[in-house]
Short mmCIF file of C-alpha atoms in Angstrom, two decimals:
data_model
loop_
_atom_site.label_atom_id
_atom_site.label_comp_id
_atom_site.label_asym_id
_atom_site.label_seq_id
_atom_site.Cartn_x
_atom_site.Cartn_y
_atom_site.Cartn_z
CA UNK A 887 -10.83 22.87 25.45
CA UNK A 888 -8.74 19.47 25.16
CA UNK A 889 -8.00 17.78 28.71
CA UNK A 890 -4.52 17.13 29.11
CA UNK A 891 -1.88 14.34 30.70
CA UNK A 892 -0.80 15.62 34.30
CA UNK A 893 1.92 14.61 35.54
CA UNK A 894 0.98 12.98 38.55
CA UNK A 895 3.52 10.47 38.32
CA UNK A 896 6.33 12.92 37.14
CA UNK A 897 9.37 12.92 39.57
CA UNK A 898 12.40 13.29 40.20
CA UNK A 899 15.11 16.38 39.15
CA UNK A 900 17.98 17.00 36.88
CA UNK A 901 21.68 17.58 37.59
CA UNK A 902 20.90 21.59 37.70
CA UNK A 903 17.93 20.65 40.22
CA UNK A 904 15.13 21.41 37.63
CA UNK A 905 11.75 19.28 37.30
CA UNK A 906 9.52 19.23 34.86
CA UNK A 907 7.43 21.96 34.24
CA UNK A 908 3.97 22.21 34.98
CA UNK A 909 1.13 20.75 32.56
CA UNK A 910 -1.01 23.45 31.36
CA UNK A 911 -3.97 24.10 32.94
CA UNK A 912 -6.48 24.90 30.10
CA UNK A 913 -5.68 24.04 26.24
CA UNK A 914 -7.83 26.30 24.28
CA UNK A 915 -8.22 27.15 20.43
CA UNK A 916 -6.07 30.21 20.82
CA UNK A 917 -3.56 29.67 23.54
CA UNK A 918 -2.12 27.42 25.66
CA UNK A 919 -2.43 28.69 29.02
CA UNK A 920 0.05 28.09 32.36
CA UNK A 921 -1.31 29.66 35.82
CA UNK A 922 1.28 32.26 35.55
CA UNK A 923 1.69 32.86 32.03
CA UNK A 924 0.60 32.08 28.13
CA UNK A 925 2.98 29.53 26.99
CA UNK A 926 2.27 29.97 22.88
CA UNK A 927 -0.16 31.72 21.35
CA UNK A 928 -1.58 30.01 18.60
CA UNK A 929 -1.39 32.16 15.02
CA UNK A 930 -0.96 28.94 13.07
CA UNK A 931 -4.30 28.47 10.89
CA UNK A 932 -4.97 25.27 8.29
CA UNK A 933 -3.24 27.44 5.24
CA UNK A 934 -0.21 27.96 7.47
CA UNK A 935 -0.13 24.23 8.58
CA UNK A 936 -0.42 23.07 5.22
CA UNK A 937 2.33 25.56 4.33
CA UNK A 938 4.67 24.71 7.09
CA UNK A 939 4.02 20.77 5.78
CA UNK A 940 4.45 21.26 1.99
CA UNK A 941 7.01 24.22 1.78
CA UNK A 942 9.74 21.48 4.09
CA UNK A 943 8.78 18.85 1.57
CA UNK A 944 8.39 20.11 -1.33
CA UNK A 945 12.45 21.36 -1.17
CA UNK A 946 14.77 18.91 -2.02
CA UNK A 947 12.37 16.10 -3.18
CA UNK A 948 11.48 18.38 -6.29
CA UNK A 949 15.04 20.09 -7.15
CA UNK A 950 17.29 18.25 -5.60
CA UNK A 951 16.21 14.65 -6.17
CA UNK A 952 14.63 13.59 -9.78
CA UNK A 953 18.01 13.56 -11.27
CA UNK A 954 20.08 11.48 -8.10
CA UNK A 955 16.57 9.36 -7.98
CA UNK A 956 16.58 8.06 -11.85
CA UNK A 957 20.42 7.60 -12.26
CA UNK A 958 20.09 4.84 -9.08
CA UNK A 959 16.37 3.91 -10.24
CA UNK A 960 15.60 4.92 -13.56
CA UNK A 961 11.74 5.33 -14.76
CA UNK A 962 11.03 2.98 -11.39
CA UNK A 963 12.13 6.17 -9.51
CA UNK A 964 8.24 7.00 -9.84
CA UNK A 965 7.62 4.14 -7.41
CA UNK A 966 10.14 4.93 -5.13
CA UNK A 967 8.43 8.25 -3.92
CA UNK A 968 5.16 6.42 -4.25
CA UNK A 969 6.53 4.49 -1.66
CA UNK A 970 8.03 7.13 0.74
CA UNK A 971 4.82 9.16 0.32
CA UNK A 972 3.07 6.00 1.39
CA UNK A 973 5.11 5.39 4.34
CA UNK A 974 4.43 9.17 5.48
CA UNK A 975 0.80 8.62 5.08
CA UNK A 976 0.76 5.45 7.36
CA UNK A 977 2.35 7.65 9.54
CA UNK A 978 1.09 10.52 9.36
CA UNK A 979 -2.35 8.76 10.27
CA UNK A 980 -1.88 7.67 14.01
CA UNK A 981 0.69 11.33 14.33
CA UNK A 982 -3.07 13.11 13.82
CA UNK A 983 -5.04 11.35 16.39
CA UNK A 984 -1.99 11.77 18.86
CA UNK A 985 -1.83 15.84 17.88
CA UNK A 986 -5.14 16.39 18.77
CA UNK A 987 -5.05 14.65 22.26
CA UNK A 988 -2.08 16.29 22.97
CA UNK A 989 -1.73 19.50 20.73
CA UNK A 990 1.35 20.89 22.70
CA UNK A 991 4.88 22.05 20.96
CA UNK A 992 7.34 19.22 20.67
CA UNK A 993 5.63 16.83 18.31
CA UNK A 994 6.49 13.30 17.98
CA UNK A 995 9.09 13.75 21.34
CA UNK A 996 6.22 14.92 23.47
CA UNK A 997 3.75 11.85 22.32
CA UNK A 998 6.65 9.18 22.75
CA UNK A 999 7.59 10.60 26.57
CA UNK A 1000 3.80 10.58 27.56
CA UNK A 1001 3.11 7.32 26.01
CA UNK A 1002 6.23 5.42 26.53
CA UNK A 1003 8.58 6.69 29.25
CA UNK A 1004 11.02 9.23 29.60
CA UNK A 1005 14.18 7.70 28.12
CA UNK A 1006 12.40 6.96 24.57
CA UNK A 1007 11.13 10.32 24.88
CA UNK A 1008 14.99 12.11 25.02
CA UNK A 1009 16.20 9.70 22.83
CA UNK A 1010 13.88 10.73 20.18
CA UNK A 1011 13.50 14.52 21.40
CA UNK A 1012 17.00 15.09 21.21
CA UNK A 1013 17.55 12.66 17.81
CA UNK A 1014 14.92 14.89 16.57
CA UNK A 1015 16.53 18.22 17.51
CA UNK A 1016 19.84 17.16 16.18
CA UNK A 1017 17.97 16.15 12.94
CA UNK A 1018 16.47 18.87 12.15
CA UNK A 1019 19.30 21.10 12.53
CA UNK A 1020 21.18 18.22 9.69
CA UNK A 1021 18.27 18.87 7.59
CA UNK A 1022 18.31 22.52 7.74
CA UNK A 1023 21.52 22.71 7.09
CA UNK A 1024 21.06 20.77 4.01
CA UNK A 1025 18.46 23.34 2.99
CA UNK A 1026 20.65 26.03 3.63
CA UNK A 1027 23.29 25.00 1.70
CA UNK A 1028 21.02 23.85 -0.94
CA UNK A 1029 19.68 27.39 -1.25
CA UNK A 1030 23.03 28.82 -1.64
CA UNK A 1031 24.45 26.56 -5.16
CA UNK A 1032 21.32 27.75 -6.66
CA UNK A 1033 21.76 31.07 -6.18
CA UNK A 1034 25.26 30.52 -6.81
CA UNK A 1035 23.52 28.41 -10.34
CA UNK A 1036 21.41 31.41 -10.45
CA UNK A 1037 24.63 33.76 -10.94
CA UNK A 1038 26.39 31.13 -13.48
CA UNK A 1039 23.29 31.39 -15.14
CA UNK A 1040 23.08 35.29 -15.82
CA UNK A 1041 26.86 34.79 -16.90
CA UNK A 1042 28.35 36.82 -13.67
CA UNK A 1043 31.30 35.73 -12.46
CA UNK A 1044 32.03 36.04 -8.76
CA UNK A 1045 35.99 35.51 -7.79
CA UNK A 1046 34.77 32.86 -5.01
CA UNK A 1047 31.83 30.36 -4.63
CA UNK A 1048 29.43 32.61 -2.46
CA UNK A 1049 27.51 28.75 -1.34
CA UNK A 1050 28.26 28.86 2.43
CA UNK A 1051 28.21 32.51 2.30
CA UNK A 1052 24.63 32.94 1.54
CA UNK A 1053 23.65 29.82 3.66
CA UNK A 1054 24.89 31.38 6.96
CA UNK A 1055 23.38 35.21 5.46
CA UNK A 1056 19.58 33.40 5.36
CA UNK A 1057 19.83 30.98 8.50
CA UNK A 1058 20.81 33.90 10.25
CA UNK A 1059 18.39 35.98 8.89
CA UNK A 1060 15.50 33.15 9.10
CA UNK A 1061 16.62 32.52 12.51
CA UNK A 1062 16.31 36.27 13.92
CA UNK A 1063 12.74 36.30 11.63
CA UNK A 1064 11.36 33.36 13.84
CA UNK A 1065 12.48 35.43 16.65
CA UNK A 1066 10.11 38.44 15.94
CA UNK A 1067 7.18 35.87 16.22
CA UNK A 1068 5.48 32.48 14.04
CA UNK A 1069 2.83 34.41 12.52
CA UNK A 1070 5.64 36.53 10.38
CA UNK A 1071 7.48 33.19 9.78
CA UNK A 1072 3.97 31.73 8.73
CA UNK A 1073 2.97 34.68 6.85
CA UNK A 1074 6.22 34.72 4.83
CA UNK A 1075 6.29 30.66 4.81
CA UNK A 1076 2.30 31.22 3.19
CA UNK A 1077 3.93 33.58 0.43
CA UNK A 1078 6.81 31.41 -0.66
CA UNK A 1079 4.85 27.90 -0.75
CA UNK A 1080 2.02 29.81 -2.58
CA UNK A 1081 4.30 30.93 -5.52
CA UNK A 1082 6.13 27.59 -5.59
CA UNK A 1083 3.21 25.69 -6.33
CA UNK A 1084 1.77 28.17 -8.77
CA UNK A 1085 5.43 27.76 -10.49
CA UNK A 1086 5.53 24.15 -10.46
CA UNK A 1087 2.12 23.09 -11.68
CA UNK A 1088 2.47 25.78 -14.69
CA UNK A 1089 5.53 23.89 -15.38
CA UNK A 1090 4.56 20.08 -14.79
CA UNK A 1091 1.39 20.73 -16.56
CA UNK A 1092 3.34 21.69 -19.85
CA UNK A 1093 5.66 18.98 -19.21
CA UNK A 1094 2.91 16.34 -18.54
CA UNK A 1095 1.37 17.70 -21.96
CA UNK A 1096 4.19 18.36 -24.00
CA UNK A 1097 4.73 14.34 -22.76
CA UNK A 1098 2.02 12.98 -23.68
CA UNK A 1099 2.47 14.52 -27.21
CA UNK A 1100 0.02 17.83 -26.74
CA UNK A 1101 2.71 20.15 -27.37
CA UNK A 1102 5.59 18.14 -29.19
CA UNK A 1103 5.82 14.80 -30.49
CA UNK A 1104 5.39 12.47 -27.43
CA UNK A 1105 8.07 10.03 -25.52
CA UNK A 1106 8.33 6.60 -25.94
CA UNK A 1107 8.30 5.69 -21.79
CA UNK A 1108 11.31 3.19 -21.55
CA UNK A 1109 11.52 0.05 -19.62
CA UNK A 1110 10.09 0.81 -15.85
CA UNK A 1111 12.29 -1.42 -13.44
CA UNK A 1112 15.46 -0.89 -16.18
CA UNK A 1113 17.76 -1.03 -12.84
CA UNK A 1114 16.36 -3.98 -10.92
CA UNK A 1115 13.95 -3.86 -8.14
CA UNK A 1116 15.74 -3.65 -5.28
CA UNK A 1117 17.08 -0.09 -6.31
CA UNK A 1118 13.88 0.74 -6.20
CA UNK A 1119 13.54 0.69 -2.35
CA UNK A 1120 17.22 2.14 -1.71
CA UNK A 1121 16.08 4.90 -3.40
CA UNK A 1122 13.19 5.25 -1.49
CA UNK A 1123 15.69 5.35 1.71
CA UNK A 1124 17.53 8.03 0.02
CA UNK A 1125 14.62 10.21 -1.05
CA UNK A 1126 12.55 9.69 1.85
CA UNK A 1127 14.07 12.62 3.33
CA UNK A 1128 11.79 14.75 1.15
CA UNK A 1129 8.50 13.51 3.50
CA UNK A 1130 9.95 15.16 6.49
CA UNK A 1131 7.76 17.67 6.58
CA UNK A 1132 4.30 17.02 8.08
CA UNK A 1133 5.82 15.62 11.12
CA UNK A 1134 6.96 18.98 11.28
CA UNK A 1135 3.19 20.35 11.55
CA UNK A 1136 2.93 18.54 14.64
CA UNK A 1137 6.12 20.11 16.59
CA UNK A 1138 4.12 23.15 16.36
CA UNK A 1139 1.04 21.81 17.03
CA UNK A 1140 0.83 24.18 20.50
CA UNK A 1141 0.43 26.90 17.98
CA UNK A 1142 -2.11 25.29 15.65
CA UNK A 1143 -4.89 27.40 15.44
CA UNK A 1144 -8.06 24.86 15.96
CA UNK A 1145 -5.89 21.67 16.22
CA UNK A 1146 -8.48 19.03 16.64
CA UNK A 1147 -9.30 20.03 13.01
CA UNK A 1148 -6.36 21.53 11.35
CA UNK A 1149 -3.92 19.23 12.44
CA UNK A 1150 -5.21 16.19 10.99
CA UNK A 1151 -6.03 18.16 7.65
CA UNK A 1152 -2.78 19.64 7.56
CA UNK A 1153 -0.40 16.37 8.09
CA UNK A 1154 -2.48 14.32 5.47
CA UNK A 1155 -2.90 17.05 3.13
CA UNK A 1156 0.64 17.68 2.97
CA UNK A 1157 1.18 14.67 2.34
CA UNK A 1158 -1.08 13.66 -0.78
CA UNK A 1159 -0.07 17.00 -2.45
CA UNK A 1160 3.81 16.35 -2.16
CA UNK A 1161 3.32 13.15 -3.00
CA UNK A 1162 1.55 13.62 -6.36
CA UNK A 1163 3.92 16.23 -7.32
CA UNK A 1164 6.96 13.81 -6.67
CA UNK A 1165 5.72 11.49 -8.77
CA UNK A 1166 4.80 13.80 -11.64
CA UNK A 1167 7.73 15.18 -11.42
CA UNK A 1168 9.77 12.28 -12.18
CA UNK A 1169 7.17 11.42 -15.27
CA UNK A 1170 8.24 14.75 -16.50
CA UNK A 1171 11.82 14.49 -15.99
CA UNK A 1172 12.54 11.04 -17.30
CA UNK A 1173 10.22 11.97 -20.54
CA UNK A 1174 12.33 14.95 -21.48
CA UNK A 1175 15.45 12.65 -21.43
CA UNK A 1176 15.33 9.65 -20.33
CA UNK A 1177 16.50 8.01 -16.71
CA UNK A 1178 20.10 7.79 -17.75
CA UNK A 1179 20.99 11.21 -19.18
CA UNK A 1180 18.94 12.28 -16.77
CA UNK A 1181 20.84 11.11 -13.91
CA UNK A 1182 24.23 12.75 -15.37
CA UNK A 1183 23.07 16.30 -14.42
CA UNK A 1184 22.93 15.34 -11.14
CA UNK A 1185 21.02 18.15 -8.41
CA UNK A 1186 20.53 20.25 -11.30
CA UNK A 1187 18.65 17.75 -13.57
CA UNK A 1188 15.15 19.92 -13.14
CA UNK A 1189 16.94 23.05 -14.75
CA UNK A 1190 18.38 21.60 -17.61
CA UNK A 1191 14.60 20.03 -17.75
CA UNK A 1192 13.02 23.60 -17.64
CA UNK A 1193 15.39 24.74 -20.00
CA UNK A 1194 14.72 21.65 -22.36
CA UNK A 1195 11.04 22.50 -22.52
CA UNK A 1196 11.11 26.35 -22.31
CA UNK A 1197 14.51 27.64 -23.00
CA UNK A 1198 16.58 30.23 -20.72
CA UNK A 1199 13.20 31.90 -19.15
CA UNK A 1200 12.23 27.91 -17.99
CA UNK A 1201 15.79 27.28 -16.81
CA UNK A 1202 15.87 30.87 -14.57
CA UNK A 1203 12.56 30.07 -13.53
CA UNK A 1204 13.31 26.88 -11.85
CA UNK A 1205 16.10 27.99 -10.86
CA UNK A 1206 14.34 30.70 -9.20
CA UNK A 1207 12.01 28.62 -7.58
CA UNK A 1208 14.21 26.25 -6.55
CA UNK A 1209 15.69 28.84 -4.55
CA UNK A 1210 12.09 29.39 -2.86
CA UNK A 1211 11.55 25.59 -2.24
CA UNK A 1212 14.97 25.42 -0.20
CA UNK A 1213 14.25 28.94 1.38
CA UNK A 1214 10.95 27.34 2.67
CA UNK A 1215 12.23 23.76 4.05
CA UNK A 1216 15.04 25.78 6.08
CA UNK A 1217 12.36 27.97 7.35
CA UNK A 1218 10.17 25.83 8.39
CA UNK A 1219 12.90 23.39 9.92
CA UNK A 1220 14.30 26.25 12.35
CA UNK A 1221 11.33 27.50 13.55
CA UNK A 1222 10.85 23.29 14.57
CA UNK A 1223 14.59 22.36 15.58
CA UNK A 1224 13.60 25.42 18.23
CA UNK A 1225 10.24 23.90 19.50
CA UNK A 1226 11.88 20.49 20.07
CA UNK A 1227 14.42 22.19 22.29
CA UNK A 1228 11.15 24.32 24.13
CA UNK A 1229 9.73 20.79 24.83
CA UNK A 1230 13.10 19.18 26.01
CA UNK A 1231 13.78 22.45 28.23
CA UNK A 1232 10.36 22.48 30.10
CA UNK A 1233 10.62 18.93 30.66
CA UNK A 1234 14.04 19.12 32.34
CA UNK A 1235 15.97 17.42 29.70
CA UNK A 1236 17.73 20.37 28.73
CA UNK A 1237 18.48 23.74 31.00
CA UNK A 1238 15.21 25.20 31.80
CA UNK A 1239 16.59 28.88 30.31
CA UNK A 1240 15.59 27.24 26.94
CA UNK A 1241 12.07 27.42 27.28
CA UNK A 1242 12.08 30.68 27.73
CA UNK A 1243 9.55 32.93 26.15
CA UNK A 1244 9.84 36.40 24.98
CA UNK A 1245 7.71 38.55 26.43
CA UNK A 1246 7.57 40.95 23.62
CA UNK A 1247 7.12 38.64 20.48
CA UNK A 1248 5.73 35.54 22.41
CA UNK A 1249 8.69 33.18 20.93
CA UNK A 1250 10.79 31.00 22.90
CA UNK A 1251 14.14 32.97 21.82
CA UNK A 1252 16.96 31.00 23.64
CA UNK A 1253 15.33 27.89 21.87
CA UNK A 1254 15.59 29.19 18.39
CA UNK A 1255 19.27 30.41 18.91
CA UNK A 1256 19.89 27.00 20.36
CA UNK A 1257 19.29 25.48 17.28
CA UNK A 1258 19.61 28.73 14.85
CA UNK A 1259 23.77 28.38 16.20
CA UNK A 1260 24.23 24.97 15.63
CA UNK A 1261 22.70 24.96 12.24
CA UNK A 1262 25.41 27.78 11.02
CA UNK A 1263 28.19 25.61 12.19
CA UNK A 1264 26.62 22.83 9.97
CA UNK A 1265 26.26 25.33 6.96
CA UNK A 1266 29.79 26.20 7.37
CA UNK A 1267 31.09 22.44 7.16
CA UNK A 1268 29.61 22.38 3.60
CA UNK A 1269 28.94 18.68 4.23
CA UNK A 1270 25.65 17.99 4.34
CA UNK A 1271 24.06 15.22 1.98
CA UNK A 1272 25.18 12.62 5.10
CA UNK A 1273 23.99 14.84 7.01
CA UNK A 1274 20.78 14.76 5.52
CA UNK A 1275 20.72 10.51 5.43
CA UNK A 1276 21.31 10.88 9.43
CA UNK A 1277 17.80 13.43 9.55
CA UNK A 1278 15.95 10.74 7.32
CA UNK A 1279 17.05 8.01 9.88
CA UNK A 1280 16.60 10.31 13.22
CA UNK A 1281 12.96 10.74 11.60
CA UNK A 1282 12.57 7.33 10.86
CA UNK A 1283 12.85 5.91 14.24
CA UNK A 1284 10.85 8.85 15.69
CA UNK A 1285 8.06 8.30 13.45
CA UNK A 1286 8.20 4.23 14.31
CA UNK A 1287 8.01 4.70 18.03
CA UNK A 1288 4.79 7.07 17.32
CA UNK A 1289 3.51 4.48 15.60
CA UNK A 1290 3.92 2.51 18.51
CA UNK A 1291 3.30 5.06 21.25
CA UNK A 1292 -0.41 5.33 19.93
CA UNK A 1293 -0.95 1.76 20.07
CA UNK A 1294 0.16 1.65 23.84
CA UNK A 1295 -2.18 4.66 24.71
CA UNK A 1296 -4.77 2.84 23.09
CA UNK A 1297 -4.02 -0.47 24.87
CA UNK A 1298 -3.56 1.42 27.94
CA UNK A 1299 -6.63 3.90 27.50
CA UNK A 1300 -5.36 6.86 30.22
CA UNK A 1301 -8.56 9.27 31.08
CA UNK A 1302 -6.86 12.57 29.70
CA UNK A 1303 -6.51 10.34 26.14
CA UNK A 1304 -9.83 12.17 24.17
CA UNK A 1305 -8.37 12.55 20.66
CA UNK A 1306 -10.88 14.67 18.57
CA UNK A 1307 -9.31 12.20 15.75
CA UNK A 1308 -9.06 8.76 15.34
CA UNK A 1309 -6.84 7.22 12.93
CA UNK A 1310 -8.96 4.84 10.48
CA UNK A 1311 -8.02 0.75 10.19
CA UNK A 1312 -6.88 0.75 13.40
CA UNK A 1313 -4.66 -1.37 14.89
CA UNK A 1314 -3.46 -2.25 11.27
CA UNK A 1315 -2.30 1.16 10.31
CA UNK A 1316 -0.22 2.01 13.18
CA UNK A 1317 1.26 -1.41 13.38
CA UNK A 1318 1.99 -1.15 9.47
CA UNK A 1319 3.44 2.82 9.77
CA UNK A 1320 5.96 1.15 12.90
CA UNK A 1321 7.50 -1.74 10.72
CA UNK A 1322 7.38 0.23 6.95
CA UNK A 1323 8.95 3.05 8.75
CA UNK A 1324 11.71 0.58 10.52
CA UNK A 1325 12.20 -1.38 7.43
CA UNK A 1326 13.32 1.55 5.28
CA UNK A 1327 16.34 1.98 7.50
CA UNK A 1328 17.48 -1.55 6.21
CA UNK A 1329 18.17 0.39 2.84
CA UNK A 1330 19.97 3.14 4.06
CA UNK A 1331 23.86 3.56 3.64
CA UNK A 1332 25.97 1.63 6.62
CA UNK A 1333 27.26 5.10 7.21
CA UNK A 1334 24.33 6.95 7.70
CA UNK A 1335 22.83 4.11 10.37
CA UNK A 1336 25.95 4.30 11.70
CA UNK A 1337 26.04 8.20 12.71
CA UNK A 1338 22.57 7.89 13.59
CA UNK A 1339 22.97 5.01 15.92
CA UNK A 1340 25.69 7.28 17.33
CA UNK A 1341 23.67 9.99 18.20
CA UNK A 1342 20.96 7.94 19.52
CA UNK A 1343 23.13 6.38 21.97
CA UNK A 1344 24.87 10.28 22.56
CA UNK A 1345 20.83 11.27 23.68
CA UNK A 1346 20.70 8.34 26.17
CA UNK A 1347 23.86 8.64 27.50
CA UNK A 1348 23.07 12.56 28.48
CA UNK A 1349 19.34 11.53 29.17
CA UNK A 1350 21.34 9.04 32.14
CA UNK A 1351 23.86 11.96 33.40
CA UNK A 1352 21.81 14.81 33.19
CA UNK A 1353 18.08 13.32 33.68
CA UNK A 1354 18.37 10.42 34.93
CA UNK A 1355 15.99 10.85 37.77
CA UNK A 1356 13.58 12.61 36.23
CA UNK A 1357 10.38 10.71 34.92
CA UNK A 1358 7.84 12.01 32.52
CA UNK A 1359 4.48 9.68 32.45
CA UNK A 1360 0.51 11.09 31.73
CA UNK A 1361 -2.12 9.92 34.15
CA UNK A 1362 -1.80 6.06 33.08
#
């Protein structure tokens, strides 16, 4: 059992006349228990963790990416998810120790309120809500042009672009599958990130072979930095959206199954097997043709890489599993846009009929349509690769102020702070995760900082008219 932050010095009410809800009063392996009711049940085990962490990731970064990646950066590319992977690491460090003192639904919002105030907290809460929903959205769509590459590919022609079609067919049908309960979205979620990885490391390994002159006669690797250095770290803003995921693990962490040691394992696990697939990916890639024709294929650069080394079957294959890899991210990123919106709602930052839980599948069900809705209206719009630039910066921020969040706890030391985990190097890691993850924003596009300054200043502003008076603070 993990003691938790009571609210002692919670106050105050929102515009409906709501307070915060009640901290739990026990926090066991398999539940988290309220006086009158189970809040979660926890069905989420280390495989489905890991799942949850490496199916979001492991979406856009491999299929979507390579081919954007080496026309800005060329071989360097390599370096540039080296470097977002690296970033997620330092921050996925200090996001372990503060999961496993407070393992509760709501992730990096929930540690920011308790250890820095209330108006950081909905700031990032509802940033990270609105981000998710961007970033599902760009999974969603993503999912549809390959199965709309998937029906160019088999040569049948379809009198419109079926895209946004199929988009809204699986985020409604993802949304009403979270619905029916996590262990079903887990189960499915283990499936799909199973079969993608079996799929991708038969296919890099042949690649990585065939490169090094196993199977055919070798590449001559071309000049690394062939587009300057500083391209290097823009593109690291632009694919840093792939490391989304294992922040992702900890929004669910209230239905972790054995969070003081699956949490940790499952955030830095993620994270070291995305990362080495990025990079090998982009070895593979740039060997079969080189950064520059390479970058002219655009988000389809892996399938014309597939079909370079193996023909039709290669290019289907990819294709097929690039349909998996987007499947999984959107998953994964609804059934977390929907626990963001639990912990807003039972803190009184949203209407408290949000956190509702159904009593037959255990889900909160007015959370997931409340961000299952919005992410159909995204799909619709079509536009979503700004979209996705706003979720990287949303994230960004979110994962700075966790950074910082764990050294105030620390500093401040509150009695109900008993991580089971303690992040190593400390004060050097956290401090180093807060100004890498800050830094990266300087790279982003004007426009995307732009929106996403925007919408943080949108969260305050209905943080101040809605819940203003109310004050969320652990015993400190």
């Amino acid at each position: 059992m993990v003691d938790q932050p009571v609210d002692a010095d919670a106050a105050g009410e929102n515009i409906a006349g709501e307070v915060p809800a009640e901290e739990p009063e026990a926090v066991t392996d398999d539940a988290v228990v309220h006086d009158d009711n189970v809040e979660l049940e926890r069905t989420i085990g280390l495989v489905g963790g890991l799942a949850i962490g490496i199916g979001t990731m492991i979406g856009a970064g491999i299929f979507v990416f390579p081919g954007l990646a080496a026309a800005n950066a060329g071989l360097a590319a390599t370096l540039s998810f080296a470097i977002g992977g690296l970033i997620a690491l330092l921050v996925a460090l200090p996001t372990s120790e503060l999961a496993t003192a407070m393992p509760r639904s709501g992730g990096g919002y929930y540690f920011i309120s308790r250890g820095m105030g209330t108006a950081y907290g909905a700031i990032v809460g509802l940033g990270l809500w609105l981000g998710l929903m961007f970033a599902s959205a760009f999974y969603l769509v993503g999912l549809g042009h390959y199965a709309s590459a998937v029906f160019a590919e088999l040569n049948v022609a379809l009198p419109f672009s079926p895209v946004i079609g199929i988009g809204l067919l699986f985020g409604a049908a993802l949304t009403a599958l979270s619905i029916g309960g996590t262990e079903n979205t887990a189960k499915i979620q283990n499936v799909v990130v199973g079969v993608l990885l079996v799929v991708l490391t038969g296919f890099l390994s042949y690649g990585v072979l065939d490169a090094v002159g196993v199977f055919g006669g070798g590449t001559v690797p071309e000049q690394f930095f062939s587009r300057g250095y500083f391209r290097v770290l823009t593109t690291a803003a632009l694919v840093f959206t792939s490391y989304l995921g294992f922040a992702q693990v900890a929004t669910v962490a209230g239905e972790i199954k054995q969070p003081g040691r699956n949490l940790p394992l499952a955030m830095v696990g993620s994270v070291l097997i995305v990362t080495v697939f990025y990079v090998v990916t982009i070895f593979v890639a740039t060997s079969a043709f080189g950064a520059e024709r390479l970058g002219e294929f655009g988000e389809t650069a892996m399938v014309e890489v597939a079909r370079e080394f193996l023909g039709l079957p290669g290019a289907v294959a990819i294709l097929g599993a690039g349909l998996l890899a987007t499947f999984s991210s959107a998953n994964a990123s609804i059934l977390s846009a929907s626990r963001a919106v639990y912990a807003l709602s039972r803190d009184a930052l949203l209407p408290r009929k949000a956190s509702e839980v159904n009593l037959r599948y255990g889900t909160p069900h007015i959370a997931l349509l409340s961000a299952g809705g919005p992410i159909l209206v995204l799909v619709a719009t079509g536009r979503v690769e700004l979209l996705a630039e706003v979720a990287s910066f949303l994230h960004l921020i979110m994962y700075g102020l966790m950074c910082i969040a764990l050294l105030v706890l620390r500093r401040r030391n509150p009695e109900w702070y008993s991580p089971s985990y303690r992040v190593p190097g400390y004060p050097v890691v956290p401090a180093v995760g807060a100004l890498a993850s800050f830094g990266l924003i300087v790279f982003m596009q004007p426009a995307s900082i732009a929106i996403g300054v925007v919408v943080m200043l949108a969260s305050y502003l209905w943080y101040r008219y809605y819940a203003g008076d109310v004050t969320l603070k652990g015993d400190i």
